[in-house]
XYZ file of C-alpha atoms in Angstrom:
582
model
C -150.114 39.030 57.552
C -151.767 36.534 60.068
C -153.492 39.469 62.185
C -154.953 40.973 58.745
C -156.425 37.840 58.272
C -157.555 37.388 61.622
C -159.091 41.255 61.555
C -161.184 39.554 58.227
C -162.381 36.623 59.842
C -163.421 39.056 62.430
C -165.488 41.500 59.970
C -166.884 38.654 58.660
C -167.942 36.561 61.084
C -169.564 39.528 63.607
C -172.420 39.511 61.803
C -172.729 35.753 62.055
C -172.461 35.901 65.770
C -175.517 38.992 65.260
C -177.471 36.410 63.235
C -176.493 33.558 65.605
C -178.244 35.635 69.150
C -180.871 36.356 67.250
C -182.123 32.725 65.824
C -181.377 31.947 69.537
C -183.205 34.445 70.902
C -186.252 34.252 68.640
C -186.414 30.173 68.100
C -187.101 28.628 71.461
C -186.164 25.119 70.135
C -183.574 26.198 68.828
C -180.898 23.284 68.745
C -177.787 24.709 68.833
C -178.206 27.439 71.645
C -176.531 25.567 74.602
C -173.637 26.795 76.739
C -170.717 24.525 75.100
C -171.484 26.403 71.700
C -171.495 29.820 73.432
C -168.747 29.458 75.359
C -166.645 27.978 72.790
C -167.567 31.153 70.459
C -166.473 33.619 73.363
C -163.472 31.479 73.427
C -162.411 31.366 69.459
C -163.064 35.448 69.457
C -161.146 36.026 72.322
C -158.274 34.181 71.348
C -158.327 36.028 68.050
C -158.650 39.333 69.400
C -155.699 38.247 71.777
C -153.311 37.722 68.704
C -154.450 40.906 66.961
C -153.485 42.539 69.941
C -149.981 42.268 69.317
C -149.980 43.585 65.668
C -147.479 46.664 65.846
C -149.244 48.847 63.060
C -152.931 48.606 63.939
C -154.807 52.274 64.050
C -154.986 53.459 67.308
C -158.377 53.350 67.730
C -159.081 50.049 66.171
C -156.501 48.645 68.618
C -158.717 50.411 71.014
C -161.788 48.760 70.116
C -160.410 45.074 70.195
C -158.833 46.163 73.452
C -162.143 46.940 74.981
C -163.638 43.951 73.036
C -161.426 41.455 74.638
C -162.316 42.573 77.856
C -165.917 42.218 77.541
C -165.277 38.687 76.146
C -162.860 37.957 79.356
C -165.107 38.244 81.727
C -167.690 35.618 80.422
C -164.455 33.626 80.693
C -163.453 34.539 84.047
C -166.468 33.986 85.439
C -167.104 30.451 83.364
C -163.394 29.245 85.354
C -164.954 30.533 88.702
C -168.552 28.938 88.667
C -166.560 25.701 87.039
C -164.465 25.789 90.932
C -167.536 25.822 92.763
C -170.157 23.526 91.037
C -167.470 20.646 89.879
C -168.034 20.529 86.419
C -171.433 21.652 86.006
C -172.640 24.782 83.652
C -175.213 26.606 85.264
C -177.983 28.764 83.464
C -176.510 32.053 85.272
C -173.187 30.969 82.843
C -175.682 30.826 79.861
C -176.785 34.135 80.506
C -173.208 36.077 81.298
C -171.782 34.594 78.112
C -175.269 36.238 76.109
C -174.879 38.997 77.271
C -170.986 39.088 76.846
C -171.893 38.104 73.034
C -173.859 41.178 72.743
C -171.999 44.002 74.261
C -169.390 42.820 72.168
C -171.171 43.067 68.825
C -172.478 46.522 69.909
C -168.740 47.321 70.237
C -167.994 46.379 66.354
C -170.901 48.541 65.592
C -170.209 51.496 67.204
C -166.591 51.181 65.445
C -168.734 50.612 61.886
C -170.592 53.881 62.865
C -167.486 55.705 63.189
C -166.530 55.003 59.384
C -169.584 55.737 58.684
C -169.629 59.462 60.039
C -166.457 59.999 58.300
C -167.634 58.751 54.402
C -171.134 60.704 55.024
C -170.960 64.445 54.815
C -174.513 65.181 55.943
C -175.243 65.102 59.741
C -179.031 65.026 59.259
C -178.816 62.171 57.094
C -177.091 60.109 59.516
C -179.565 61.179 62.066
C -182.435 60.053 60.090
C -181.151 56.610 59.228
C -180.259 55.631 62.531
C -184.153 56.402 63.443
C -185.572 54.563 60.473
C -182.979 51.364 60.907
C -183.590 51.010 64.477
C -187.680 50.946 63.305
C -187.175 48.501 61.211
C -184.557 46.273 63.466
C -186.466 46.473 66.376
C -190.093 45.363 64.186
C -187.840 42.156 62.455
C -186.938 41.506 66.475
C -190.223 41.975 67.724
C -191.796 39.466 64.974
C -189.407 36.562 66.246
C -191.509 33.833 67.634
C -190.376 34.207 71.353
C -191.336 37.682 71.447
C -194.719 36.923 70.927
C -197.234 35.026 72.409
C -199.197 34.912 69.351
C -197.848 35.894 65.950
C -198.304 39.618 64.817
C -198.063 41.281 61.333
C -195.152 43.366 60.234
C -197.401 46.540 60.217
C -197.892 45.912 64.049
C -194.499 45.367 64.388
C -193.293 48.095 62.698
C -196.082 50.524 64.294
C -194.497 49.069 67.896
C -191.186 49.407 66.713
C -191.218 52.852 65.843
C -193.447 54.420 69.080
C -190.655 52.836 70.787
C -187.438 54.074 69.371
C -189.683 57.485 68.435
C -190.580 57.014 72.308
C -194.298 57.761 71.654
C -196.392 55.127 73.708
C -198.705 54.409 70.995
C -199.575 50.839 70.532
C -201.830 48.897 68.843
C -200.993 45.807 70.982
C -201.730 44.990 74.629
C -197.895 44.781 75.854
C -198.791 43.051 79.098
C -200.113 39.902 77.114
C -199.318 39.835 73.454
C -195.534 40.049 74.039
C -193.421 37.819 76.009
C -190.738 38.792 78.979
C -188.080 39.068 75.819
C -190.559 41.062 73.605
C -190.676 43.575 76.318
C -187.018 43.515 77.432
C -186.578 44.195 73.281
C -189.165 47.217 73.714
C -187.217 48.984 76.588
C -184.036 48.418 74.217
C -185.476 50.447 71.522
C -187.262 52.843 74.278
C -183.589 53.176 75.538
C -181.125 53.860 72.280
C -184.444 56.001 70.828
C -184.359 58.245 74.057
C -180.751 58.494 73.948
C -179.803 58.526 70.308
C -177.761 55.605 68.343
C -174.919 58.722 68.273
C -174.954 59.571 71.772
C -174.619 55.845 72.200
C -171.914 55.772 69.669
C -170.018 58.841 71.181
C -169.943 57.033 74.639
C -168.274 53.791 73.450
C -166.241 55.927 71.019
C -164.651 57.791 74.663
C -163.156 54.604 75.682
C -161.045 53.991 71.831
C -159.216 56.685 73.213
C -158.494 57.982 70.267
C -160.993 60.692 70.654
C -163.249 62.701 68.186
C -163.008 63.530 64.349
C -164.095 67.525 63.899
C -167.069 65.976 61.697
C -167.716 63.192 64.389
C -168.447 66.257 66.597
C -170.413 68.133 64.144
C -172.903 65.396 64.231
C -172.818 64.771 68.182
C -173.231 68.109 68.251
C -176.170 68.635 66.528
C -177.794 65.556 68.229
C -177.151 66.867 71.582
C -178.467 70.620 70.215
C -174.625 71.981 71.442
C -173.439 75.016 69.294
C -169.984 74.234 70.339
C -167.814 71.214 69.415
C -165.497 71.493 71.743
C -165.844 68.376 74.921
C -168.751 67.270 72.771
C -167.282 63.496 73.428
C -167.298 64.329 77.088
C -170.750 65.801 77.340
C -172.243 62.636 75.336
C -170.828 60.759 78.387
C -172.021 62.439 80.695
C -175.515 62.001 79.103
C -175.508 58.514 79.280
C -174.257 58.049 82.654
C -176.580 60.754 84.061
C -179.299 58.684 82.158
C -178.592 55.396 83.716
C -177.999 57.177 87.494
C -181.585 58.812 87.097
C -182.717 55.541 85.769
C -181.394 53.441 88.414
C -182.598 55.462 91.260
C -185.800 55.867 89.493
C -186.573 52.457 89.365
C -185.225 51.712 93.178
C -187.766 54.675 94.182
C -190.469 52.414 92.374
C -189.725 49.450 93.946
C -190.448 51.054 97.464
C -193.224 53.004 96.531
C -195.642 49.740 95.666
C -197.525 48.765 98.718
C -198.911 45.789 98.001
C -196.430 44.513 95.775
C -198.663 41.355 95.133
C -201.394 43.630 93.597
C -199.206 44.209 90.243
C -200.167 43.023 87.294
C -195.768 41.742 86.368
C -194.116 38.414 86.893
C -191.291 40.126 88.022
C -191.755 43.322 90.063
C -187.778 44.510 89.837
C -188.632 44.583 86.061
C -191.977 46.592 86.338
C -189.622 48.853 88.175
C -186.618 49.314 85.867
C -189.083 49.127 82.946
C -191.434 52.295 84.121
C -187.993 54.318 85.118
C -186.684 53.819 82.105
C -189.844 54.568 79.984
C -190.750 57.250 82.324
C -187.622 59.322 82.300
C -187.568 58.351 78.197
C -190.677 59.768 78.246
C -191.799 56.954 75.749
C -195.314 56.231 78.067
C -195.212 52.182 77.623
C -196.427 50.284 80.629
C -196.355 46.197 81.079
C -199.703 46.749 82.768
C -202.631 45.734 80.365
C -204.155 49.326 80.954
C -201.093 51.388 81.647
C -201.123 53.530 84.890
C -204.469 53.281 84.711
C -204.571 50.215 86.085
C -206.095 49.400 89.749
C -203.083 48.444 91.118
C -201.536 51.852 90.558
C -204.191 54.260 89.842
C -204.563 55.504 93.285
C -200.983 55.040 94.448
C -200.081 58.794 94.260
C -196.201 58.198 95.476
C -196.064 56.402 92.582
C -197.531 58.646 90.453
C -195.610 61.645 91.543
C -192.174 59.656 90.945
C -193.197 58.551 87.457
C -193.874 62.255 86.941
C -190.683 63.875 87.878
C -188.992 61.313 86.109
C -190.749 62.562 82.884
C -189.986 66.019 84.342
C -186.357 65.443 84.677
C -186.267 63.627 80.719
C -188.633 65.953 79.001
C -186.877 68.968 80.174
C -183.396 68.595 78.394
C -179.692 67.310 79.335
C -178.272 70.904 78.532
C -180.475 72.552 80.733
C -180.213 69.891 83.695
C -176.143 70.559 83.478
C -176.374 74.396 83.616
C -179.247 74.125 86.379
C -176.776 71.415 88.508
C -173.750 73.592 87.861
C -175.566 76.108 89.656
C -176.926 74.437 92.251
C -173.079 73.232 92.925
C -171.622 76.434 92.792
C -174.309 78.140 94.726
C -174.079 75.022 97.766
C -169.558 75.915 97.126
C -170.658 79.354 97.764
C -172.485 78.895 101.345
C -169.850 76.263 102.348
C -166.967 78.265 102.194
C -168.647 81.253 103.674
C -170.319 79.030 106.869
C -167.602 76.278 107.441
C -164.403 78.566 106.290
C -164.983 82.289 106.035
C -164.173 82.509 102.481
C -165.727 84.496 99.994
C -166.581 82.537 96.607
C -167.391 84.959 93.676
C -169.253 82.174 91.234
C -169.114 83.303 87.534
C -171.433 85.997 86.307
C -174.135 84.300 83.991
C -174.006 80.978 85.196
C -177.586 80.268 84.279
C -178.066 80.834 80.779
C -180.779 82.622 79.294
C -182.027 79.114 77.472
C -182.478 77.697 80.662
C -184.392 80.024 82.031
C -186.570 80.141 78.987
C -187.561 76.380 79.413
C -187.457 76.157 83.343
C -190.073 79.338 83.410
C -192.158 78.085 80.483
C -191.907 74.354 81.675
C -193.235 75.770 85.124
C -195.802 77.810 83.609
C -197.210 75.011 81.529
C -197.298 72.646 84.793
C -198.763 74.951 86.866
C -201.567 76.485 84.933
C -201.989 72.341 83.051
C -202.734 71.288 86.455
C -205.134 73.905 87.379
C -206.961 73.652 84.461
C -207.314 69.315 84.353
C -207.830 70.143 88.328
C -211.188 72.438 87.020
C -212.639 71.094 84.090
C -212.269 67.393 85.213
C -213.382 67.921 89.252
C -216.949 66.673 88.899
C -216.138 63.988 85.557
C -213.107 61.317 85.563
C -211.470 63.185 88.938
C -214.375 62.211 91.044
C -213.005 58.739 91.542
C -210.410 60.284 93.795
C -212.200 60.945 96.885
C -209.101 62.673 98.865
C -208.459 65.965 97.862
C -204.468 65.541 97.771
C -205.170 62.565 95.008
C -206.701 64.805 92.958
C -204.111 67.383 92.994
C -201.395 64.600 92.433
C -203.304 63.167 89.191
C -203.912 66.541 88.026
C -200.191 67.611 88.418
C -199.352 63.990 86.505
C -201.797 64.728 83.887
C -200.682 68.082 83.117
C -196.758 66.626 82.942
C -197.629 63.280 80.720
C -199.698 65.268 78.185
C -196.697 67.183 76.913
C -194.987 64.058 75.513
C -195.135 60.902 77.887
C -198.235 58.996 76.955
C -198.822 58.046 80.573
C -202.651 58.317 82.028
C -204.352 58.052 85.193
C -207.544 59.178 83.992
C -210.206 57.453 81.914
C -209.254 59.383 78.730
C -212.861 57.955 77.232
C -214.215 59.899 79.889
C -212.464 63.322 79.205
C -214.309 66.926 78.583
C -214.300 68.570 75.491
C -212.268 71.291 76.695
C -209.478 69.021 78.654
C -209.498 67.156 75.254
C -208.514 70.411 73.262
C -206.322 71.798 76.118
C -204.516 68.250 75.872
C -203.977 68.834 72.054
C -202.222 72.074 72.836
C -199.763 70.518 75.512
C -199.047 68.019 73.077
C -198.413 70.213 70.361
C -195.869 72.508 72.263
C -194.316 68.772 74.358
C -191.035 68.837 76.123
C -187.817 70.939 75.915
C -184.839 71.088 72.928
C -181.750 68.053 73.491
C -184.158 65.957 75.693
C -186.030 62.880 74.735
C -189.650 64.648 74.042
C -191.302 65.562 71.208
C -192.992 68.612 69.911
C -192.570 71.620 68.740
C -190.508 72.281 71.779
C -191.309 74.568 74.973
C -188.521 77.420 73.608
C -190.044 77.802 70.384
C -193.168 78.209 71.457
C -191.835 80.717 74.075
C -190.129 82.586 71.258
C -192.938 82.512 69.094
C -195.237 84.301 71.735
C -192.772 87.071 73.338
C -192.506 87.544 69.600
C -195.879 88.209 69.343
C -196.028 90.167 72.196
C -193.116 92.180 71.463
C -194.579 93.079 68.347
C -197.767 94.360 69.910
C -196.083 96.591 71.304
C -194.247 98.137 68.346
C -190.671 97.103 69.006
C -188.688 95.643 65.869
C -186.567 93.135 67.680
C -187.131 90.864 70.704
C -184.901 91.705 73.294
C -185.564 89.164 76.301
C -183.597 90.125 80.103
C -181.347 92.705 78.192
C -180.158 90.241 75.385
C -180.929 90.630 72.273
C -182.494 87.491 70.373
C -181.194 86.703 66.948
C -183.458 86.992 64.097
C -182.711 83.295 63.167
C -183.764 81.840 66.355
C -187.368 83.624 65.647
C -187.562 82.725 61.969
C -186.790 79.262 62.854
C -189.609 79.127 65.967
C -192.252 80.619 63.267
C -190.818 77.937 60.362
C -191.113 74.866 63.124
C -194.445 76.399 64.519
C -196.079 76.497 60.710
C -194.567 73.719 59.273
C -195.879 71.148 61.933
C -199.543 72.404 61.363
C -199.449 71.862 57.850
C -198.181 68.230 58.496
C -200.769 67.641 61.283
C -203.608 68.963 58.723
C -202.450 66.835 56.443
C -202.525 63.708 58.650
C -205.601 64.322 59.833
C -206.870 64.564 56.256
C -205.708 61.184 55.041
C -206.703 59.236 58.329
C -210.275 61.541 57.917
C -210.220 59.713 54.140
C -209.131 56.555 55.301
C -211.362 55.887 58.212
C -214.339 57.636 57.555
C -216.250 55.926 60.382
C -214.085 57.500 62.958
C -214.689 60.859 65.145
C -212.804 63.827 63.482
C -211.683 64.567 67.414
C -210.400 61.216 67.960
C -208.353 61.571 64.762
C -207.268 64.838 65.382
C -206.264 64.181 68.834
C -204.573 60.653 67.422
C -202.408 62.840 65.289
C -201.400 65.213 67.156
C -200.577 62.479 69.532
C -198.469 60.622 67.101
C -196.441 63.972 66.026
C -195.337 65.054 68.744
C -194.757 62.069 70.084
C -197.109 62.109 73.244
C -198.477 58.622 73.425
C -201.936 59.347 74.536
C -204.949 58.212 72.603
C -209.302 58.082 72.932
C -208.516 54.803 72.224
C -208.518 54.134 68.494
C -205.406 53.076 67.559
C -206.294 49.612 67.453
C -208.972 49.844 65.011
C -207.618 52.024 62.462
C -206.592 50.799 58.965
C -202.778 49.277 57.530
C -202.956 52.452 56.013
C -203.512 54.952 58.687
C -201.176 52.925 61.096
C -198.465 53.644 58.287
C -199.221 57.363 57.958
C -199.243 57.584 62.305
C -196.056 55.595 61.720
C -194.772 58.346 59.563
C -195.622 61.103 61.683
C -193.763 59.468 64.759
C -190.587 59.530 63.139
C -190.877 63.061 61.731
C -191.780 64.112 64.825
C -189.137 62.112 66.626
C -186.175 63.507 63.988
C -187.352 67.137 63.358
C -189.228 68.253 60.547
C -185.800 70.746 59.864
C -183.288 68.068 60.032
C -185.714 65.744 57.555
C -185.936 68.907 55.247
C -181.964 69.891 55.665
C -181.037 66.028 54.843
C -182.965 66.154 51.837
C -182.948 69.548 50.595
C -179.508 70.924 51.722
C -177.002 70.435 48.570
C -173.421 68.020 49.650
C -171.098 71.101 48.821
C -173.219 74.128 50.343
C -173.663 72.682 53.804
C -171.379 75.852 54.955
C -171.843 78.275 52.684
C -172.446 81.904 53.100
C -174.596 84.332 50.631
C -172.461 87.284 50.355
C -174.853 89.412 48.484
C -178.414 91.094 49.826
C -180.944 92.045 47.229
C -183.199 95.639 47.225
C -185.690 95.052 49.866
C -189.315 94.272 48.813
C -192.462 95.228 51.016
C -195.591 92.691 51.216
C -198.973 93.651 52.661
C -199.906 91.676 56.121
C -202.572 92.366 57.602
């Protein structure tokens, strides 16, 4: 009776503690943010989840949950009783911040276990995806409104607008980050850059592995379809090995940073380990937000092509998928196993047959073809215009090869984009348009579909009925689906551009078009309107990020798709009815 009582107190007073980190976040003055309070509220909790602990009947993975909890809260603790050894009764600020941080891990804990429940009451996948997009918007814009995040204050519209490019990773922004938000505003903007790359359910499935009380069937459905996995099978394990592969890339991403600034005196940052870990993460997110006033455009970067060619195969790497990344590793391992055994021990290794599926060779070939003939054409048609700043010829190769990758979906520039040609401008709309790979954390229409669609198109030139691709046969709901995707994003880009055309009549229909396309597919690049437009055209760009972001089919299946024919089958074809084309 005492632990059920104690599990209340709990439920209710998590959200306090939520409430409590954020009014001491947000409120410098704050009164009653010192290291006393905090630790004694690590202490009460901890105690608590102590007691709980020795309830006989809790659930399994509930008991998991305040397991974990209570050794989050622990450590705070432990590390409190050590510093209080060293420094003789004094509480240092490094305390201050372990005990934070303790406080926060621990209430993302009680909300991963909430989002558990959660999968299990709602029967519709999509839905759940959607919400978790459109409640992290509108956290992370009642976050970036606190005082402390801001050096001035900023309207909820801007805050919402920021919000959103960051958990939609876009890079849009209609705010200087460098100097209208404060070193928490931007450690809040890589948060939402972070759990919008990865997903709130990936997140959610990689807590969920240590309850240890694994996965529901309908908890893996929706993984599943997050991480674009047909099967459902080691779905928990394969969200875990997103999210560490994530933070390893990450990591060495921003150590590769570090080393690659020169001059490190010449950046623009307070803090040059946080430029670093900042552009990794928002690189390899693929969300395009920089802490320098005019992104990688800047002079303290602009001509540091190391740099440069890091940021870009971090995008690379992010905008290319996590499915595809595992098959192309397993590979690689099994090919290295291979030569090994047959140099160092005279063994023969026969590696499966089809190791390398045909997805990933759809993406890797069309990714390469899209960098290749991107960064011969920026290389061409901007030589003699925005190019002709870099006087060596390997810098302008470098930018060129960056220019081509960013366009797809990372919102990154090198170049003055007021500065552009015509025809880079419209070839920049198209890699925008098609953006980065399925299960990876780009936008666009996606570089499979838009391979599908065109060996379609080709296939039918030549009067075949099917598309048969490397002597497999592709299903006919893979290329209704490409077609569906391909057609139903132009009708929402032409009607974007229509309202903003309406609602900012002043404006070039270029920069507009180029805005939304931009926006959609969640690029980040703009000819440097954003600023200026209208409440009401930030709202419909605001819009447009998040469709983008979810998937106009998973918006369309969580609204259209009925609660009791989610797996239902039409057994019944009608007579067949011909329709002129053409």
């Amino acid at each position: 009776m005492i632990q059920i009582k104690l599990q209340n107190f709990l439920d209710i007073f998590t959200p306090i503690i939520f409430i409590y980190i954020v009014l001491s976040l947000g409120w410098k003055t704050f009164r009653y943010f010192n290291e006393e309070i905090l630790l004694g509220i690590v202490l009460l909790i901890s105690i608590i989840h102590f007691f709980i602990l020795f309830e006989k009947n809790l659930e399994k993975g509930y008991r998991s949950m305040i397991f974990l909890s209570f050794l989050v809260l622990s450590f705070s603790l432990v590390f409190y009783f050590v510093k209080f050894l060293f420094y003789y009764n004094r509480i240092t600020i490094d305390i201050k911040i372990s005990t934070v941080i303790s406080l926060i891990l621990y209430v993302l804990i009680r909300v991963t276990y909430f989002m558990r429940i959660v999968y299990v009451k709602i029967h519709n996948p999509a839905f759940i995806f959607i919400t978790s997009f459109v409640f992290l918007s509108f956290l992370g814009s009642i976050l970036l409104m606190l005082p402390a995040s801001t050096v001035n204050k900023i309207s909820f519209i801007d805050a919402l607008f920021t919000s959103t490019s960051a958990v939609c990773v876009t890079g849009l922004v209609v705010l200087d980050t460098a100097k209208d938000f404060t070193y928490l505003g931007k450690i809040f903007i890589l948060i939402l850059i972070e759990l919008g790359g990865l997903g709130i359910l990936t997140i959610t499935s990689f807590f969920s592995y240590f309850f240890r009380d694994g996965f529901s069937f309908k908890e893996a459905v929706f993984v599943s379809n997050f991480l674009n996995t047909k099967t459902t099978s080691n779905v928990l394990s394969l969200a875990v090995k997103v999210v560490i592969f994530t933070l390893t890339v990450e990591f060495i991403g921003a150590l590769l940073i570090y080393f690659s600034i020169k001059n490190k005196n010449t950046i623009e940052s307070d803090n040059l380990l946080f430029f670093s870990i900042f552009h990794s993460i928002s690189a390899f997110c693929n969300s395009g937000f920089s802490t320098l006033s005019q992104g990688l455009y800047s002079q303290s970067v602009r001509f540091n092509y190391l740099f440069q060619f890091i940021v870009a195969f971090l995008l690379i790497l992010g905008g290319i998928g996590f499915n595809i990344l595992f098959n192309f590793f397993t590979y690689l391992w099994l090919t290295i196993k291979k030569y090994f055994l047959k140099i160092f021990k005279d063994k023969d290794f026969r590696r499966p047959a089809h190791v390398v599926t045909l997805n990933t060779k759809i993406v890797i070939f069309t990714t390469f073809f899209l960098l290749f003939f991107g960064t011969i054409l920026y290389y061409i048609s901007e030589y003699h215009y925005s190019l002709s700043e870099h006087s060596s010829f390997h810098g302008k190769w470098i930018v060129s090869f960056f220019s081509s990758a960013t366009s797809r979906t990372a919102g990154f520039h090198v170049l003055n984009m007021t500065t552009l040609t015509p025809v880079t401008i419209l070839f920049t709309i198209l890699l925008m348009w098609i953006g980065a790979s399925p299960a990876s954390t780009g936008g666009g229409i996606k570089t499979s579909t838009f391979a599908l669609a065109l060996m379609n198109i080709i296939s039918l030139s030549r009067g075949k009925n099917r598309l048969e691709i490397q002597k497999k046969e592709i299903s006919s709901e893979s290329i209704r689906l490409s077609f569906s995707i391909i057609m139903l994003s132009i009708i929402i880009i032409y009607i974007g551009i229509l309202i903003i055309i309406f609602l900012e009549p002043k404006e070039d229909i270029l920069s507009i078009s180029f805005e939304v396309f931009s926006a959609f597919s969640t690029s980040g690049l703009s000819l440097g309107i954003t600023s200026n437009l209208s409440s009401g055209s930030k709202l419909v760009l605001i819009f447009l990020m998040l469709l983008g972001r979810i998937g106009i089919f998973n918006v369309m299946i969580g609204i259209l798709r009925r609660k009791n024919k989610i797996n239902s089958h039409h057994y019944y074809r009608y007579p067949k009815g011909n329709v002129l084309i053409n």
